[in-house]
Amino acid sequence: MMDKREAYRVILLLGVVSLLGDVVYEGSRGTIPEYFRYLGASAAVVGAITGVGDLLVYFSRFLGGYLADRTRGYWALIFLGYGLILAIPLIPLSEILGLGWALAAAVWLLERFGKGIRTPSRDTMISFAAESVGGGKAFGIHELMDQVGATLGPLFFAASIALFRNYRDAFFLSAIPYALLMAALVYTKSRVKLPAGIASLGKRESSEPRSLSKRAKAYIAAAGANALGLFPVSLILYILAETPEVNALGAWFPPALYAAVQLVDAVAALALGLLYDRFKLNVLFLPFSLSILIPFFALQRGFAPVVISALLFGLVLGSQESVYRAAVGDLTDPSVRATAYGFFGGALGLGAMAAGYLYGLMVDLNAPLWLGSLYVIATQAVSLALLLYVVKTR
């Protein structure tokens, strides 16, 4: 176990790296669909590309986790993953070369692959540092810094587009925070020693059995079931845009509410992280239970209930990025921890995709409130039962 000073150094430096990474790739996310349309992609093509990108993230997490535990090449995978963010500044090459949206899409998908590859290794390193300061606090601080980048990124792109009055230069300009990101990553590697827990793993026999415990598997299934029943924020904002109040206030309100969701996310991540270090897995019953309320409010389609659902979503999202991740580290053996983070990320992602489709159908078909309530109660009952098993089993 590393000392607390070294642990905080790991957490804060990796937090700075994530912050700068978010400035580039989270900043571009709001611009990508419109830029692809500008390059000639139809709405169906844009939807298909983003869907493939999401799938690529989820499945590359499985690969990234497996490779990390198999090779112990944590830094190599982290550098590869963050290095592929270079794809964002290079996207306009498709416009310059006159290749339309096809090359832009292929380059963007490289960045999505990189995100999945790096995440299990990064989270594993944070989890080892967390042994000295507490998993909730460690992941809470990291998520807080991550959200700062997620907030600054869209502002960076918006200001660049306003200044240069085109998308191309905004993407090219993102090479500046990318360069800062890679410099920060090189500095981080030079200043951070590989935690003793990770370093010692490389000395073990390669034939050592590698498997997740029943508790870890049950917890990953619980998190996946929770995501399967979680009403997505994109649909919350979709419903909100149709309310008379937003029509009167203007188009600025949904993105402003989304910013509030990110703020709730950041505060909840740190606050619940501190509670987690005291009450451990029991804290997870709060976000799991609150997930039940979100579709109940959202599907009422009224202004106030939809706003409430958005803020509740922010609280659950902050939990996913802090205490959900901290629990993975507490429930897994170091030899398979990166694999566990890969499966955990994949379970959340696939659950969220299915939830988006099913809830989207409910919204399109104007399904009655009782149907959405029945669905969320069924899925969250499964998630809560699995979580109870994990808490009660030792």
XYZ file of C-alpha atoms in Angstrom:
394
model
C 0.000 0.000 0.000
C 1.394 3.411 -0.978
C 1.531 6.297 1.496
C -1.217 8.904 1.422
C 0.889 11.609 -0.187
C 1.790 9.337 -3.101
C -1.821 8.157 -3.363
C -3.139 11.710 -3.672
C -0.462 12.430 -6.275
C -1.716 9.508 -8.384
C -5.356 10.571 -8.050
C -4.762 14.268 -8.757
C -2.367 13.788 -11.664
C -4.640 11.240 -13.338
C -7.479 13.682 -12.635
C -5.631 16.422 -14.534
C -5.071 14.017 -17.434
C -8.775 13.131 -17.517
C -9.733 16.814 -17.275
C -7.639 17.723 -20.321
C -8.879 14.679 -22.203
C -12.478 15.717 -21.542
C -11.797 19.212 -22.863
C -10.983 17.627 -26.240
C -13.344 14.681 -26.668
C -16.286 15.761 -24.484
C -15.980 19.238 -25.952
C -16.315 17.836 -29.457
C -19.345 15.640 -28.711
C -21.830 18.479 -29.089
C -20.244 19.527 -32.393
C -19.718 16.107 -34.013
C -23.351 15.488 -35.130
C -23.690 18.918 -36.731
C -20.269 18.656 -38.396
C -21.127 15.258 -39.865
C -24.354 16.782 -41.209
C -22.275 19.598 -42.712
C -20.125 16.949 -44.420
C -23.223 15.390 -45.975
C -24.268 12.677 -43.517
C -27.984 12.082 -43.076
C -29.641 11.844 -39.662
C -29.771 8.048 -40.026
C -26.048 7.929 -40.822
C -25.193 10.150 -37.850
C -27.306 7.950 -35.574
C -25.664 4.803 -36.911
C -22.140 6.224 -36.514
C -22.715 7.320 -32.930
C -24.323 3.961 -32.138
C -21.324 2.089 -33.524
C -19.075 4.425 -31.530
C -20.885 3.609 -28.288
C -20.672 -0.121 -28.982
C -16.972 0.224 -29.745
C -16.373 1.900 -26.379
C -18.198 -0.844 -24.504
C -16.527 -3.796 -26.210
C -13.052 -2.250 -26.242
C -13.359 -1.975 -22.456
C -13.552 -5.763 -22.294
C -10.417 -5.951 -24.439
C -8.631 -3.228 -22.474
C -9.361 -4.924 -19.165
C -8.244 -8.335 -20.416
C -5.002 -6.985 -21.887
C -4.202 -5.009 -18.734
C -4.528 -8.035 -16.474
C -2.768 -10.309 -18.953
C 0.235 -8.089 -19.708
C 0.352 -5.647 -16.749
C 1.040 -3.000 -19.387
C -1.130 -0.400 -17.669
C 0.878 2.614 -18.782
C 1.116 1.378 -22.375
C -2.671 1.006 -22.583
C -3.229 4.387 -20.932
C -0.858 6.095 -23.392
C -2.454 4.304 -26.341
C -5.952 5.245 -25.245
C -5.227 8.912 -24.572
C -2.962 9.108 -27.604
C -5.878 8.200 -29.867
C -7.636 11.414 -28.772
C -5.433 12.925 -31.498
C -8.210 11.713 -33.809
C -10.360 14.697 -32.754
C -8.061 17.458 -34.097
C -7.556 15.371 -37.260
C -11.263 15.015 -38.115
C -11.287 18.045 -40.510
C -8.790 16.263 -42.782
C -11.842 14.585 -44.274
C -13.166 18.007 -45.317
C -9.792 19.183 -46.626
C -9.272 16.033 -48.691
C -12.833 16.178 -50.017
C -13.728 12.739 -48.640
C -16.998 13.753 -47.001
C -18.111 12.211 -43.742
C -16.605 8.728 -44.265
C -13.016 9.515 -43.235
C -14.228 11.776 -40.427
C -16.345 8.934 -39.058
C -13.485 6.427 -39.260
C -11.120 8.798 -37.446
C -13.714 9.558 -34.766
C -14.265 5.836 -34.176
C -10.545 5.513 -33.396
C -11.020 7.915 -30.486
C -13.975 5.847 -29.239
C -11.793 2.714 -29.339
C -9.104 4.523 -27.358
C -11.555 5.521 -24.635
C -12.491 1.912 -24.023
C -8.893 0.674 -24.093
C -7.555 3.134 -21.505
C -10.362 3.205 -18.933
C -9.834 -0.166 -17.157
C -6.097 0.491 -16.666
C -6.687 4.029 -15.412
C -9.391 2.923 -12.975
C -7.203 0.071 -11.741
C -4.381 2.492 -10.907
C -6.827 4.774 -9.084
C -8.193 1.779 -7.156
C -4.702 0.924 -5.878
C -4.191 4.510 -4.752
C -7.642 4.357 -3.150
C -6.440 1.706 -0.719
C -4.616 4.462 1.177
C -7.254 7.239 1.094
C -10.568 5.455 0.548
C -12.177 4.341 -2.688
C -15.109 6.720 -2.470
C -12.901 9.751 -1.936
C -10.444 8.690 -4.651
C -13.044 8.170 -7.366
C -15.080 11.151 -6.141
C -12.124 13.505 -6.555
C -11.338 12.025 -9.962
C -14.923 12.447 -11.161
C -15.041 16.033 -9.866
C -11.965 16.905 -11.939
C -13.337 14.948 -14.894
C -16.531 17.016 -14.795
C -14.555 20.258 -14.809
C -13.106 19.154 -18.140
C -16.522 18.046 -19.401
C -17.830 21.545 -18.653
C -14.858 23.466 -20.083
C -14.750 21.364 -23.265
C -18.072 22.468 -24.805
C -17.296 26.069 -23.829
C -13.914 25.766 -25.591
C -15.529 24.502 -28.794
C -18.360 27.034 -28.627
C -15.892 29.909 -28.230
C -13.688 28.566 -31.055
C -16.635 28.252 -33.441
C -17.826 31.743 -32.519
C -14.321 33.154 -33.091
C -13.449 31.416 -36.366
C -17.027 30.953 -37.646
C -16.319 27.416 -38.875
C -16.022 23.905 -37.465
C -12.693 23.040 -39.074
C -10.584 25.533 -37.147
C -12.339 24.648 -33.888
C -11.278 21.011 -34.322
C -7.733 22.011 -35.284
C -7.523 24.285 -32.233
C -8.307 21.323 -29.982
C -4.743 20.182 -30.724
C -3.654 22.672 -28.042
C -5.416 20.956 -25.101
C -4.423 17.613 -26.674
C -0.749 18.626 -26.514
C -1.220 19.700 -22.900
C -2.902 16.353 -22.206
C 0.025 14.326 -23.554
C 2.529 16.523 -21.714
C 0.565 15.995 -18.498
C 0.516 12.240 -19.136
C 4.290 12.091 -19.670
C 4.794 14.126 -16.490
C 2.380 11.882 -14.585
C 4.269 8.727 -15.591
C 7.560 10.311 -14.543
C 6.194 11.309 -11.145
C 4.056 8.291 -10.304
C 5.625 5.028 -9.287
C 3.725 1.915 -10.248
C 1.864 0.997 -7.049
C 3.509 -1.892 -5.228
C 0.304 -3.901 -5.494
C 0.404 -3.681 -9.276
C 4.157 -4.159 -9.590
C 4.091 -7.351 -7.529
C 1.444 -8.848 -9.774
C 3.867 -9.008 -12.664
C 6.068 -11.390 -10.659
C 3.330 -13.985 -10.257
C 3.156 -17.065 -12.381
C 1.223 -16.542 -15.587
C -0.584 -19.804 -14.916
C -2.241 -18.383 -11.790
C -6.032 -18.803 -12.025
C -7.794 -15.632 -13.027
C -11.478 -15.392 -12.210
C -13.939 -12.991 -10.655
C -15.587 -13.900 -7.371
C -19.313 -14.594 -7.190
C -19.789 -11.331 -5.304
C -17.984 -9.363 -8.010
C -20.030 -11.009 -10.756
C -23.249 -10.353 -8.849
C -22.281 -6.719 -8.330
C -21.479 -6.177 -12.012
C -24.850 -7.758 -12.879
C -26.537 -5.463 -10.343
C -24.921 -2.374 -11.900
C -25.949 -3.558 -15.363
C -29.559 -4.107 -14.243
C -29.545 -0.666 -12.652
C -28.385 0.879 -15.946
C -31.030 -1.145 -17.819
C -33.745 0.591 -15.808
C -32.182 4.065 -15.703
C -34.119 6.635 -17.758
C -31.521 8.413 -19.982
C -30.898 12.129 -19.746
C -31.131 12.508 -23.528
C -34.805 11.516 -23.387
C -35.379 13.730 -20.363
C -34.146 16.716 -22.386
C -36.161 15.523 -25.414
C -39.364 15.532 -23.363
C -38.437 18.842 -21.759
C -38.072 20.540 -25.151
C -41.718 19.733 -25.923
C -43.136 21.471 -22.836
C -44.930 24.834 -23.192
C -42.660 26.359 -20.560
C -39.516 25.669 -22.630
C -41.240 26.989 -25.753
C -41.833 30.208 -23.814
C -38.368 30.358 -22.198
C -36.421 29.527 -25.340
C -34.014 26.886 -26.622
C -31.363 27.877 -24.075
C -33.088 26.086 -21.190
C -32.396 22.396 -22.026
C -28.606 22.884 -22.341
C -28.693 25.008 -19.191
C -30.464 22.186 -17.358
C -27.897 19.728 -18.730
C -25.163 21.913 -17.228
C -27.023 21.693 -13.911
C -27.067 17.905 -14.269
C -23.266 17.942 -14.658
C -22.968 20.121 -11.555
C -25.126 17.725 -9.526
C -23.016 14.867 -10.903
C -19.785 16.476 -9.684
C -21.086 17.352 -6.202
C -22.807 13.979 -5.725
C -19.685 12.085 -6.808
C -17.568 13.640 -4.073
C -20.257 13.707 -1.362
C -21.332 10.104 -1.874
C -17.710 9.091 -2.231
C -16.991 10.358 1.276
C -20.074 8.542 2.586
C -18.955 5.360 0.828
C -15.685 5.323 2.699
C -17.677 5.233 5.936
C -20.663 3.044 5.072
C -19.206 1.078 2.119
C -21.619 -0.863 -0.121
C -24.683 0.216 1.852
C -24.412 3.672 0.248
C -25.279 2.118 -3.127
C -28.852 1.456 -2.032
C -29.491 5.218 -2.303
C -28.734 5.726 -6.030
C -30.195 2.316 -6.918
C -33.469 3.300 -5.208
C -33.554 6.844 -6.601
C -33.292 5.365 -10.116
C -36.880 4.151 -9.679
C -38.190 7.714 -9.378
C -36.644 9.127 -12.564
C -39.040 7.663 -15.195
C -41.963 8.259 -12.846
C -41.274 12.002 -12.981
C -40.033 12.169 -16.591
C -43.010 10.362 -18.131
C -45.441 12.785 -16.520
C -44.201 15.198 -19.237
C -44.783 18.272 -17.079
C -42.105 20.953 -16.760
C -41.473 20.649 -13.010
C -41.488 16.814 -12.865
C -39.118 16.588 -15.838
C -36.683 19.049 -14.221
C -36.789 16.971 -11.033
C -36.051 13.813 -13.033
C -33.018 15.500 -14.621
C -31.554 16.474 -11.250
C -32.154 12.963 -9.894
C -30.368 11.596 -12.948
C -27.365 13.802 -12.122
C -27.207 12.279 -8.662
C -27.282 8.725 -10.024
C -24.730 9.592 -12.713
C -22.377 10.995 -10.077
C -22.783 7.747 -8.156
C -21.943 5.659 -11.221
C -18.726 7.566 -11.742
C -17.594 7.401 -8.116
C -19.052 4.878 -5.672
C -20.068 2.332 -8.330
C -16.448 2.303 -9.550
C -15.026 2.254 -6.022
C -17.067 -0.869 -5.233
C -15.481 -2.745 -8.152
C -12.049 -2.206 -6.620
C -13.228 -3.348 -3.189
C -14.826 -6.534 -4.524
C -12.056 -7.790 -6.804
C -8.653 -9.375 -6.415
C -5.852 -7.196 -7.826
C -4.932 -9.869 -10.355
C -8.267 -9.503 -12.185
C -9.208 -5.934 -11.297
C -8.729 -4.424 -14.758
C -10.807 -7.232 -16.256
C -13.501 -6.485 -13.700
C -13.496 -2.798 -14.671
C -13.799 -3.846 -18.312
C -16.844 -6.003 -17.608
C -18.304 -3.323 -15.323
C -18.018 -0.634 -18.005
C -19.441 -2.970 -20.604
C -22.410 -3.901 -18.400
C -23.236 -0.238 -17.749
C -22.905 0.644 -21.409
C -25.010 -2.195 -22.781
C -27.645 -1.598 -20.119
C -27.782 2.092 -20.992
C -28.125 1.335 -24.713
C -31.030 -1.042 -24.125
C -32.666 1.419 -21.726
C -32.386 4.215 -24.281
C -34.093 2.113 -26.940
C -36.886 0.779 -24.718
C -37.662 4.079 -23.017
C -37.399 5.789 -26.407
C -40.148 3.500 -27.717
C -42.285 4.398 -24.712
C -41.828 8.097 -25.415
C -42.526 7.741 -29.161
C -45.632 5.639 -28.565
C -46.819 7.914 -25.762
C -46.967 4.885 -23.482
C -48.945 5.250 -20.237
C -47.109 6.130 -17.056
C -47.898 2.754 -15.500
C -45.941 0.911 -18.202
C -42.758 2.864 -17.559
C -43.266 2.491 -13.815
C -43.747 -1.278 -14.143
C -40.583 -1.595 -16.240
C -38.380 0.422 -13.889
C -39.700 -1.366 -10.794
C -38.976 -4.753 -12.391
C -35.421 -3.871 -13.456
C -34.498 -2.086 -10.238
C -35.983 -4.871 -8.118
C -33.476 -7.188 -9.788
C -30.629 -4.716 -9.239
C -31.542 -4.184 -5.572
C -31.871 -7.924 -4.949
C -28.432 -8.543 -6.435
C -26.965 -5.662 -4.432
C -28.505 -7.064 -1.241
C -26.876 -10.417 -2.010
C -23.497 -8.707 -2.434
C -23.868 -6.773 0.840
C -25.016 -9.782 2.870
C -22.506 -12.264 1.424
C -18.955 -12.383 2.675
